[in-house]
CSV table of C-alpha atoms in Angstrom, one decimal:
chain,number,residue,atom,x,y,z
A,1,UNK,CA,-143.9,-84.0,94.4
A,2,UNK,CA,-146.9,-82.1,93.6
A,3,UNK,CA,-147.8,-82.3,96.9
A,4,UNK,CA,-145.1,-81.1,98.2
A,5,UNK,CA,-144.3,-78.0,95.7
A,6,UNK,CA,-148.0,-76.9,96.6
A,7,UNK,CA,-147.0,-77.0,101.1
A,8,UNK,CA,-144.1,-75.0,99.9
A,9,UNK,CA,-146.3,-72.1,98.0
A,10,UNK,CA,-148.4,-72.0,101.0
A,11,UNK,CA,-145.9,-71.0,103.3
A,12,UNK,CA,-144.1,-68.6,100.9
A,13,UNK,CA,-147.5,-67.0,100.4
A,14,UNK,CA,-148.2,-66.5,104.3
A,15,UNK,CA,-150.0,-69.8,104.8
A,16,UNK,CA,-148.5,-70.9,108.0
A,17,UNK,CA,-150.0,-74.2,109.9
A,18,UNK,CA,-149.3,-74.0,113.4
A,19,UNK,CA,-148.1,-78.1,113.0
A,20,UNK,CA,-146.5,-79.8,110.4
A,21,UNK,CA,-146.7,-83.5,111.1
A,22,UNK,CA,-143.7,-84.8,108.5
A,23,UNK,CA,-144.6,-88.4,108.4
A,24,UNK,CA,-143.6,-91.9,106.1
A,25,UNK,CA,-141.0,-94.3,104.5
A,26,UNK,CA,-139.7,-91.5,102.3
A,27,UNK,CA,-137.6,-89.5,104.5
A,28,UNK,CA,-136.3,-87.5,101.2
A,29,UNK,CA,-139.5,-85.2,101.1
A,30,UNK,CA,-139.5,-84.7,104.9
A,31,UNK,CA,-135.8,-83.5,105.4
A,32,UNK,CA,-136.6,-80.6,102.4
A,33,UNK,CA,-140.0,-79.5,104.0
A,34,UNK,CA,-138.4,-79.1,107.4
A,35,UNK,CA,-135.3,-77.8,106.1
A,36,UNK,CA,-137.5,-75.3,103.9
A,37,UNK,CA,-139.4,-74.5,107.3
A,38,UNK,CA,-135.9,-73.9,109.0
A,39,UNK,CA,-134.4,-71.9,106.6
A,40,UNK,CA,-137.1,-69.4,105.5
A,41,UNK,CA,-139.5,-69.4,108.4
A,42,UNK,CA,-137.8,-66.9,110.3
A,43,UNK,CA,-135.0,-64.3,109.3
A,44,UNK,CA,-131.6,-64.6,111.2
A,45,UNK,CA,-131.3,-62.5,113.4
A,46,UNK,CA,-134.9,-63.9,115.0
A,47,UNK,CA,-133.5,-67.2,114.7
A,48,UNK,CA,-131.3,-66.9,117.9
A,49,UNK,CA,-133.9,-67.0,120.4
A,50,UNK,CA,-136.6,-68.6,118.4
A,51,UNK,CA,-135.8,-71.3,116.9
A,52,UNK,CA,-135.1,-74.6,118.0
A,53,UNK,CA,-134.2,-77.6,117.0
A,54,UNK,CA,-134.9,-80.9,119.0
A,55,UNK,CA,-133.9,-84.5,118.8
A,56,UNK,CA,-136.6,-87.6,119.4
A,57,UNK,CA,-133.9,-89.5,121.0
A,58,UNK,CA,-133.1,-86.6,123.6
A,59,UNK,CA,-136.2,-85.1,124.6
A,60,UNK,CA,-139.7,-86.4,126.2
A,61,UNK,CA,-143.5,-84.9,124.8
A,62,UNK,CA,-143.5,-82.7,127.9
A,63,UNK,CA,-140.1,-81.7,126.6
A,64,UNK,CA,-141.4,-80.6,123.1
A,65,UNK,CA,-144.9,-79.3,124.6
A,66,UNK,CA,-143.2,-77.4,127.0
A,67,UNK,CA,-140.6,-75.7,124.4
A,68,UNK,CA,-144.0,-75.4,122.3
A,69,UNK,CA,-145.7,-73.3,124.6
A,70,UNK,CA,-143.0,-70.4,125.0
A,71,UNK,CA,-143.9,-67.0,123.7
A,72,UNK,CA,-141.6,-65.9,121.0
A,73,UNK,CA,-138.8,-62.8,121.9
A,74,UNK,CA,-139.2,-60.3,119.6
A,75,UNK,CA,-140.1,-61.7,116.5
A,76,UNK,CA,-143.8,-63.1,115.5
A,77,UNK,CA,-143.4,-66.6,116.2
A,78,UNK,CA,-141.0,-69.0,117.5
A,79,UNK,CA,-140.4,-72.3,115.3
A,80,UNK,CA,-139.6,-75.9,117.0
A,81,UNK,CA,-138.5,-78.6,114.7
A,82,UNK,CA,-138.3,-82.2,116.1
A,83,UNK,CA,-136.5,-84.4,113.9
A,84,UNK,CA,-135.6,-88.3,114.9
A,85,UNK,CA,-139.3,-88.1,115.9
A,86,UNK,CA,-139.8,-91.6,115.4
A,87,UNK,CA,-137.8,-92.5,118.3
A,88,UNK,CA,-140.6,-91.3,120.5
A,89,UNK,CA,-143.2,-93.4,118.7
A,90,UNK,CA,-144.3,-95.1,121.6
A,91,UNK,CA,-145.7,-92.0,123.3
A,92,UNK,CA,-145.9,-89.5,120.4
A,93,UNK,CA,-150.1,-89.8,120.6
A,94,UNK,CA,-149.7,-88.0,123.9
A,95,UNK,CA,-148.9,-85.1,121.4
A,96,UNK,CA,-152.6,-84.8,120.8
A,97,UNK,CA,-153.4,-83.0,123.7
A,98,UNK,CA,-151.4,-80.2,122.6
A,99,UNK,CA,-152.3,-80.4,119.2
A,100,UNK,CA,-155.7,-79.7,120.3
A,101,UNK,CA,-154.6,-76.7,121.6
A,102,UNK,CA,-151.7,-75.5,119.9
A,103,UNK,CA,-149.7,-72.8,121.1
A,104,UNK,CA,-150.4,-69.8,117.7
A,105,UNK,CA,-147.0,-68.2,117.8
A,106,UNK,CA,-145.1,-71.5,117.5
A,107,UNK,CA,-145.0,-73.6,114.3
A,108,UNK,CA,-144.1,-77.0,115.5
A,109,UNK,CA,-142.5,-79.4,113.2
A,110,UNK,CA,-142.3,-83.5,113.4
A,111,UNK,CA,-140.0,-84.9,111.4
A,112,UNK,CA,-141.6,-88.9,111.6
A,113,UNK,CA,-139.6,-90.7,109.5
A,114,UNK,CA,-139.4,-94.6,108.2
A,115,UNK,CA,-143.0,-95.0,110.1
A,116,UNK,CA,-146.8,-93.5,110.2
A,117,UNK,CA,-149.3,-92.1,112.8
A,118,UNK,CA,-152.5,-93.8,113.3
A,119,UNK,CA,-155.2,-91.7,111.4
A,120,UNK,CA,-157.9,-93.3,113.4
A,121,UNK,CA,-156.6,-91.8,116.8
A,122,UNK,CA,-156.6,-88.4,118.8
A,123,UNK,CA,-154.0,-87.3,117.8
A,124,UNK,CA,-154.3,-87.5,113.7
A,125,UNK,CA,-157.6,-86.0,114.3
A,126,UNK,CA,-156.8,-83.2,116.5
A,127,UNK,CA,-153.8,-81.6,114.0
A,128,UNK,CA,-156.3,-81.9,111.4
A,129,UNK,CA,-158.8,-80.6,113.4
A,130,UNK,CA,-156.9,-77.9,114.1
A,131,UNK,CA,-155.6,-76.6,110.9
A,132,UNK,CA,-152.4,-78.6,110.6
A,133,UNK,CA,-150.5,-80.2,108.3
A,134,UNK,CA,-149.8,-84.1,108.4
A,135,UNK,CA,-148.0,-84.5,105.4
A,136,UNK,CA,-147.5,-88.4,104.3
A,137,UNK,CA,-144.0,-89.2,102.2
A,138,UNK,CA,-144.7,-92.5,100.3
A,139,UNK,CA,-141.9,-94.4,99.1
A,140,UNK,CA,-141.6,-94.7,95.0
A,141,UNK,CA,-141.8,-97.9,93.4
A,142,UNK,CA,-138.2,-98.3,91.1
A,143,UNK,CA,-140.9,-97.7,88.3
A,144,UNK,CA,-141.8,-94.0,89.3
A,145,UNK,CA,-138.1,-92.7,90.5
A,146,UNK,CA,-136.9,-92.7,86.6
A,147,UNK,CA,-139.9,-90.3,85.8
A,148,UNK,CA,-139.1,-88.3,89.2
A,149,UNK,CA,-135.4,-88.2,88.4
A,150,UNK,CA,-136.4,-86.3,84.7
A,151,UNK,CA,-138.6,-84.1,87.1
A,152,UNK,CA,-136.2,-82.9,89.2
A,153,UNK,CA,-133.6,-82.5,86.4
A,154,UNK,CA,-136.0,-80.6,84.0
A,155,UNK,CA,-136.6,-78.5,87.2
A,156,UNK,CA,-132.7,-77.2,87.0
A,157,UNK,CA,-132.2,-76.9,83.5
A,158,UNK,CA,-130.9,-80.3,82.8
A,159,UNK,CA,-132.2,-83.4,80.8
A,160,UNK,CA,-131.7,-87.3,80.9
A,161,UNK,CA,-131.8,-89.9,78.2
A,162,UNK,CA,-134.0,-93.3,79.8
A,163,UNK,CA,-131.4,-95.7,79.9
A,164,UNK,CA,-129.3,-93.1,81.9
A,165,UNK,CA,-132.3,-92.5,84.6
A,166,UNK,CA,-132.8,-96.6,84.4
A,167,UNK,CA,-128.7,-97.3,85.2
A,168,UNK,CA,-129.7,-94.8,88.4
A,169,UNK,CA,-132.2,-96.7,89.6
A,170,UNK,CA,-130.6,-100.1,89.4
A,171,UNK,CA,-127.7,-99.3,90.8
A,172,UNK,CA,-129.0,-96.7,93.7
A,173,UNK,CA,-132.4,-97.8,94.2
A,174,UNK,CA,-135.2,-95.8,95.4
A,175,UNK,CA,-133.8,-94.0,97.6
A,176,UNK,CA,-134.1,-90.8,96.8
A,177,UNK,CA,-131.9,-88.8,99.0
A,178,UNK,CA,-129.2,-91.4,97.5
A,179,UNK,CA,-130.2,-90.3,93.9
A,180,UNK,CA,-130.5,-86.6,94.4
A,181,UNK,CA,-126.4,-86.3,96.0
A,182,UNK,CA,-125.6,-87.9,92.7
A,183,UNK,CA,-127.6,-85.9,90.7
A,184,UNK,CA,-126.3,-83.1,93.2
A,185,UNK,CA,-122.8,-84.3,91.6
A,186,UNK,CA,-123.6,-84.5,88.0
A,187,UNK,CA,-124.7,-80.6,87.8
A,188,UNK,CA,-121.5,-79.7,89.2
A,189,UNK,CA,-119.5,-80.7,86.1
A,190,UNK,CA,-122.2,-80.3,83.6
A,191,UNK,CA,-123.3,-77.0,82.1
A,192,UNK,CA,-126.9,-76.1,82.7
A,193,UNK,CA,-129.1,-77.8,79.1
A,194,UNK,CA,-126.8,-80.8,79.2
A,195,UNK,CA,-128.7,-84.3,78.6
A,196,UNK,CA,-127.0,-86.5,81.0
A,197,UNK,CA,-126.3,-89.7,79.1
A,198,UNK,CA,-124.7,-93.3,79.9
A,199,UNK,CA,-121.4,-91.6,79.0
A,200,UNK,CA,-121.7,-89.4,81.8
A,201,UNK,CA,-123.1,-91.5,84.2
A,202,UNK,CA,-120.2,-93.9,84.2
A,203,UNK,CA,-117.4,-90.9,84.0
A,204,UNK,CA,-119.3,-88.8,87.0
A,205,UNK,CA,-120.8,-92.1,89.5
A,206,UNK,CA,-118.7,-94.8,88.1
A,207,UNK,CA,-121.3,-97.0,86.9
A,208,UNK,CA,-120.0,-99.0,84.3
A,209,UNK,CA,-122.3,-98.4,81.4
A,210,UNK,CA,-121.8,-101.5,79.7
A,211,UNK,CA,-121.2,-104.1,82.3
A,212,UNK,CA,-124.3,-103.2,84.9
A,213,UNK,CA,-127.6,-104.9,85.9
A,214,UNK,CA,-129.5,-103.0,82.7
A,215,UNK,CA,-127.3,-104.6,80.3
A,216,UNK,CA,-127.4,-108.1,81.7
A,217,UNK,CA,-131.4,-108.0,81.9
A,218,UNK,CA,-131.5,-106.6,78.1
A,219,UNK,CA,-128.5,-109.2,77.1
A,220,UNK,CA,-130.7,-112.0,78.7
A,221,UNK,CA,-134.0,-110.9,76.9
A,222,UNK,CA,-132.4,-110.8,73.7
A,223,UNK,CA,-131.1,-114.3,74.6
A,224,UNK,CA,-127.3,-112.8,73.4
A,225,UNK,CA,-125.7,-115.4,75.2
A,226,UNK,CA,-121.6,-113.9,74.4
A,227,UNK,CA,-122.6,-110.6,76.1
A,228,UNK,CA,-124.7,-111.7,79.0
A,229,UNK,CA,-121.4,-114.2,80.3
A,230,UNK,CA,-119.1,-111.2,79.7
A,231,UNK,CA,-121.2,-109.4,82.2
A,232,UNK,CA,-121.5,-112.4,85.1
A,233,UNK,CA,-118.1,-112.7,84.4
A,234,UNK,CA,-117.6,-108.9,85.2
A,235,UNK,CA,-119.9,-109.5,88.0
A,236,UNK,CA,-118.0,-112.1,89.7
A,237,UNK,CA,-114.5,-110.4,89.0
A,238,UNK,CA,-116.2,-107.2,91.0
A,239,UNK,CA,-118.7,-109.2,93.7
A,240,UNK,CA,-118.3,-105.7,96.2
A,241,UNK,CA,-119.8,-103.7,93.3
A,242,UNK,CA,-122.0,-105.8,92.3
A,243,UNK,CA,-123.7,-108.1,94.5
A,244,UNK,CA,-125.1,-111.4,93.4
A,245,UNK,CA,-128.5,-111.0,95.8
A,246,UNK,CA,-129.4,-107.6,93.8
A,247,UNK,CA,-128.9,-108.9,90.6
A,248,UNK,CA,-130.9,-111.8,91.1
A,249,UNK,CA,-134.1,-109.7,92.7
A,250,UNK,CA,-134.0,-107.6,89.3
A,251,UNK,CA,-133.7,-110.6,87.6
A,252,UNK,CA,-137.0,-112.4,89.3
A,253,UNK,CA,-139.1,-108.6,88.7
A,254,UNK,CA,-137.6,-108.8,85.3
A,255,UNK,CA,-139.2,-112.4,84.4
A,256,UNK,CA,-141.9,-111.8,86.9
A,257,UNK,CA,-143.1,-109.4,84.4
A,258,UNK,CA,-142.6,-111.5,81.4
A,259,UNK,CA,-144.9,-113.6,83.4
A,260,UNK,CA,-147.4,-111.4,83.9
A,261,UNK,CA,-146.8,-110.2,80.0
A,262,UNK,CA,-147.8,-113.5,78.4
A,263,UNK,CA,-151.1,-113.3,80.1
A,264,UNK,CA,-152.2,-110.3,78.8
A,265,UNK,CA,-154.7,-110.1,75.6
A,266,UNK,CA,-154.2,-106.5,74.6
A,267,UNK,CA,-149.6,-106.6,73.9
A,268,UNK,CA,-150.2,-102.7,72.4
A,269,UNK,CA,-146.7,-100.9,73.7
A,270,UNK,CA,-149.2,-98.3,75.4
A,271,UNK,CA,-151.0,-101.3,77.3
A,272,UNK,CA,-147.7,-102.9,77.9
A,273,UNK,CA,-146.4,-100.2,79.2
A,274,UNK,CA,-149.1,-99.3,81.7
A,275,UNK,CA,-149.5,-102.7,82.6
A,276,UNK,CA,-146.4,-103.7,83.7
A,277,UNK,CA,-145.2,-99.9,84.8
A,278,UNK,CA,-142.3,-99.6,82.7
A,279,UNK,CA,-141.1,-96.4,80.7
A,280,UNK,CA,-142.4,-96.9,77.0
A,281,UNK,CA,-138.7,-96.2,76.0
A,282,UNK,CA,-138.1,-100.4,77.2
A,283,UNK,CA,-141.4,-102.1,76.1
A,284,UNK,CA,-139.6,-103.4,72.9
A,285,UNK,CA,-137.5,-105.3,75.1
A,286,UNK,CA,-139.9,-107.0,76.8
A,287,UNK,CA,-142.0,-107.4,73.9
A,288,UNK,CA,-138.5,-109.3,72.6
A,289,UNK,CA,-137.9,-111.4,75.6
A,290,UNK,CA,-141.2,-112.5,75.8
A,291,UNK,CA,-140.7,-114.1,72.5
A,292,UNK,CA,-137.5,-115.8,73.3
A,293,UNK,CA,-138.8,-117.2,76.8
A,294,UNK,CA,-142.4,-119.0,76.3
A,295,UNK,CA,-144.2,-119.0,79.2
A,296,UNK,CA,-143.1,-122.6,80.2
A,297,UNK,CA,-139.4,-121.4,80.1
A,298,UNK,CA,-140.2,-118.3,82.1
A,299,UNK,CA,-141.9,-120.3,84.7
A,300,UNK,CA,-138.8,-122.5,85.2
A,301,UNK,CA,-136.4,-119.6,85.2
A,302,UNK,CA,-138.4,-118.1,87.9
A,303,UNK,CA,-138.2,-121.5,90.1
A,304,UNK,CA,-134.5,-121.2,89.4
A,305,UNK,CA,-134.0,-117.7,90.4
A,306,UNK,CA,-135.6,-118.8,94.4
A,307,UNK,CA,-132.6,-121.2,94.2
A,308,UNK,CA,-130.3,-118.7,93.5
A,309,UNK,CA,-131.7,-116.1,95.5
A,310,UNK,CA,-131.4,-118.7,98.7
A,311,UNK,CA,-127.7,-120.1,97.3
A,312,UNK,CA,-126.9,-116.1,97.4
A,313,UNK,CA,-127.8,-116.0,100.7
A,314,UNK,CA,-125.5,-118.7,101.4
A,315,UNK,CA,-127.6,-120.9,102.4
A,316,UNK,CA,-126.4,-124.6,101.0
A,317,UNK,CA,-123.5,-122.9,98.9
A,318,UNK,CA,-120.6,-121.7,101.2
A,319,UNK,CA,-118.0,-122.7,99.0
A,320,UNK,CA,-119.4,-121.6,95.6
A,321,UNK,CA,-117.1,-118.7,94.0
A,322,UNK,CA,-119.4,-116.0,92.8
């Protein structure tokens, strides 16, 4: 993010790379620097006859050199933004040769989503060479999109209690174009200051705050046996919503880290926290399950869990009821 917010300043301030090379499995980052690029780079009345937007799927290299190498009319500079880039991934190094040479009225943009240049070749070298920008957009681990999600939010005014940010993530995962529409729709109906809370997570998104993948790991941990078969039993009324191959995968990284928890010497919340890259808001928990679930029992669970995960697959249970 920081990263990002700094590429941003630069081109407010004048900055302007004649290449932006938007590249990586986080396509949330690229779509708001090139859309940044496409709304401010030029005013509107400019934007008529120099700028252009072009589709990877539809268009060659020559195609995108060529529209490159115009002359703007009446304006500074011409922008060209190529998004679906990827699609041209098996001849996009035969970009280089223009990025060796780039065309210093145009600012070309390549939106390169889902996949990655190689930075040993020409043409990695050349746009870096020659002053561009290849910008990499690395995919969060579920850790890290709690902490981004309070980022954003304390960016616009707004708050968000953990457990709120954690029922997010589990039920949208980490992508964060996903996360941001319904953060997007939680700032509609909430006043600016608000702390968005369980309550209005499962009022807004219509994620059940008591009956979701959070509560059946914590239920678990605390070995509360009443509570953690009310919510299988929710889980299996409602299999669309809640799909028995997600819940086991949070279940494995949940025990997976109790694993890795009853190996450590130093059990301090801060070390716990670091170590297995949880928000110190939930290390209690672990600290609790780790009591209830010697390592022995873990190791078992987490032999059981593969033969879920593969039964949830259907593989050797077609006629088991969820």
């Amino acid at each position: 993010m920081d990263e990002v917010k700094e590429l941003v300043a630069a081109i407010k301030k004048g900055d302007i790379k004649p290449i932006y090379f938007l590249m990586g499995e986080e396509a949330y980052y690229i779509d708001k620097i090139s859309d940044f690029i496409e709304d401010n780079l030029l005013d509107e009345a400019e934007k008529g006859f120099n700028q252009m937007v072009l589709y990877g799927r539809d268009v060659s290299i020559d195609d995108i050199v060529s529209n490159a190498k115009r002359y703007p009319m009446m304006a500074e500079r011409q922008v060209v933004i190529v998004k679906e880039a990827q699609e041209l991934s098996r001849t996009i190094e035969k970009l280089a040769t223009y990025a060796e040479n780039p065309q210093p009225t145009t600012v070309l943009v390549i939106n390169y989503k889902y996949k990655k240049i190689d930075k040993r070749k020409a043409l990695y070298k050349a746009i870096n060479k020659k002053g561009g920008v290849v910008f990499e957009s690395k995919k969060l681990y579920d850790n890290q999109v709690p902490d981004w999600i309070r980022r954003v939010l304390k960016g616009q005014g707004y708050d968000i209690s953990p457990k709120a940010a954690q029922m997010l993530v589990e039920f949208l995962g980490t992508d964060l174009s996903k996360v941001n529409n319904e953060l997007d729709k939680l700032k509609i109906v909430l006043p600016e200051g608000t702390q968005i809370t369980p309550e209005h997570i499962e009022e807004n998104i219509g994620i059940s705050k008591d009956f979701n993948n959070f509560e059946l790991r914590k239920a678990v941990g605390a070995r509360d046996i009443v509570k953690a078969h009310q919510i299988a039993k929710y889980f299996g009324d409602n299999p669309k919503d809640n799909p028995m191959v997600v819940t086991v995968s949070l279940l494995f990284s949940f025990f997976s880290q109790l694993l890795h928890l009853h190996g450590m010497h130093d059990k301090s919340p801060r070390n716990v926290a670091s170590a297995l890259r949880v928000n110190p808001y939930f290390v209690n928990e672990y600290l609790t399950a780790a009591r209830n679930y010697p390592m022995k029992k873990v190791s078992s669970i987490i032999s059981l869990l593969r033969e879920f995960d593969v039964k949830g697959k259907g593989v050797g249970a077609n006629a088991v009821p969820q």
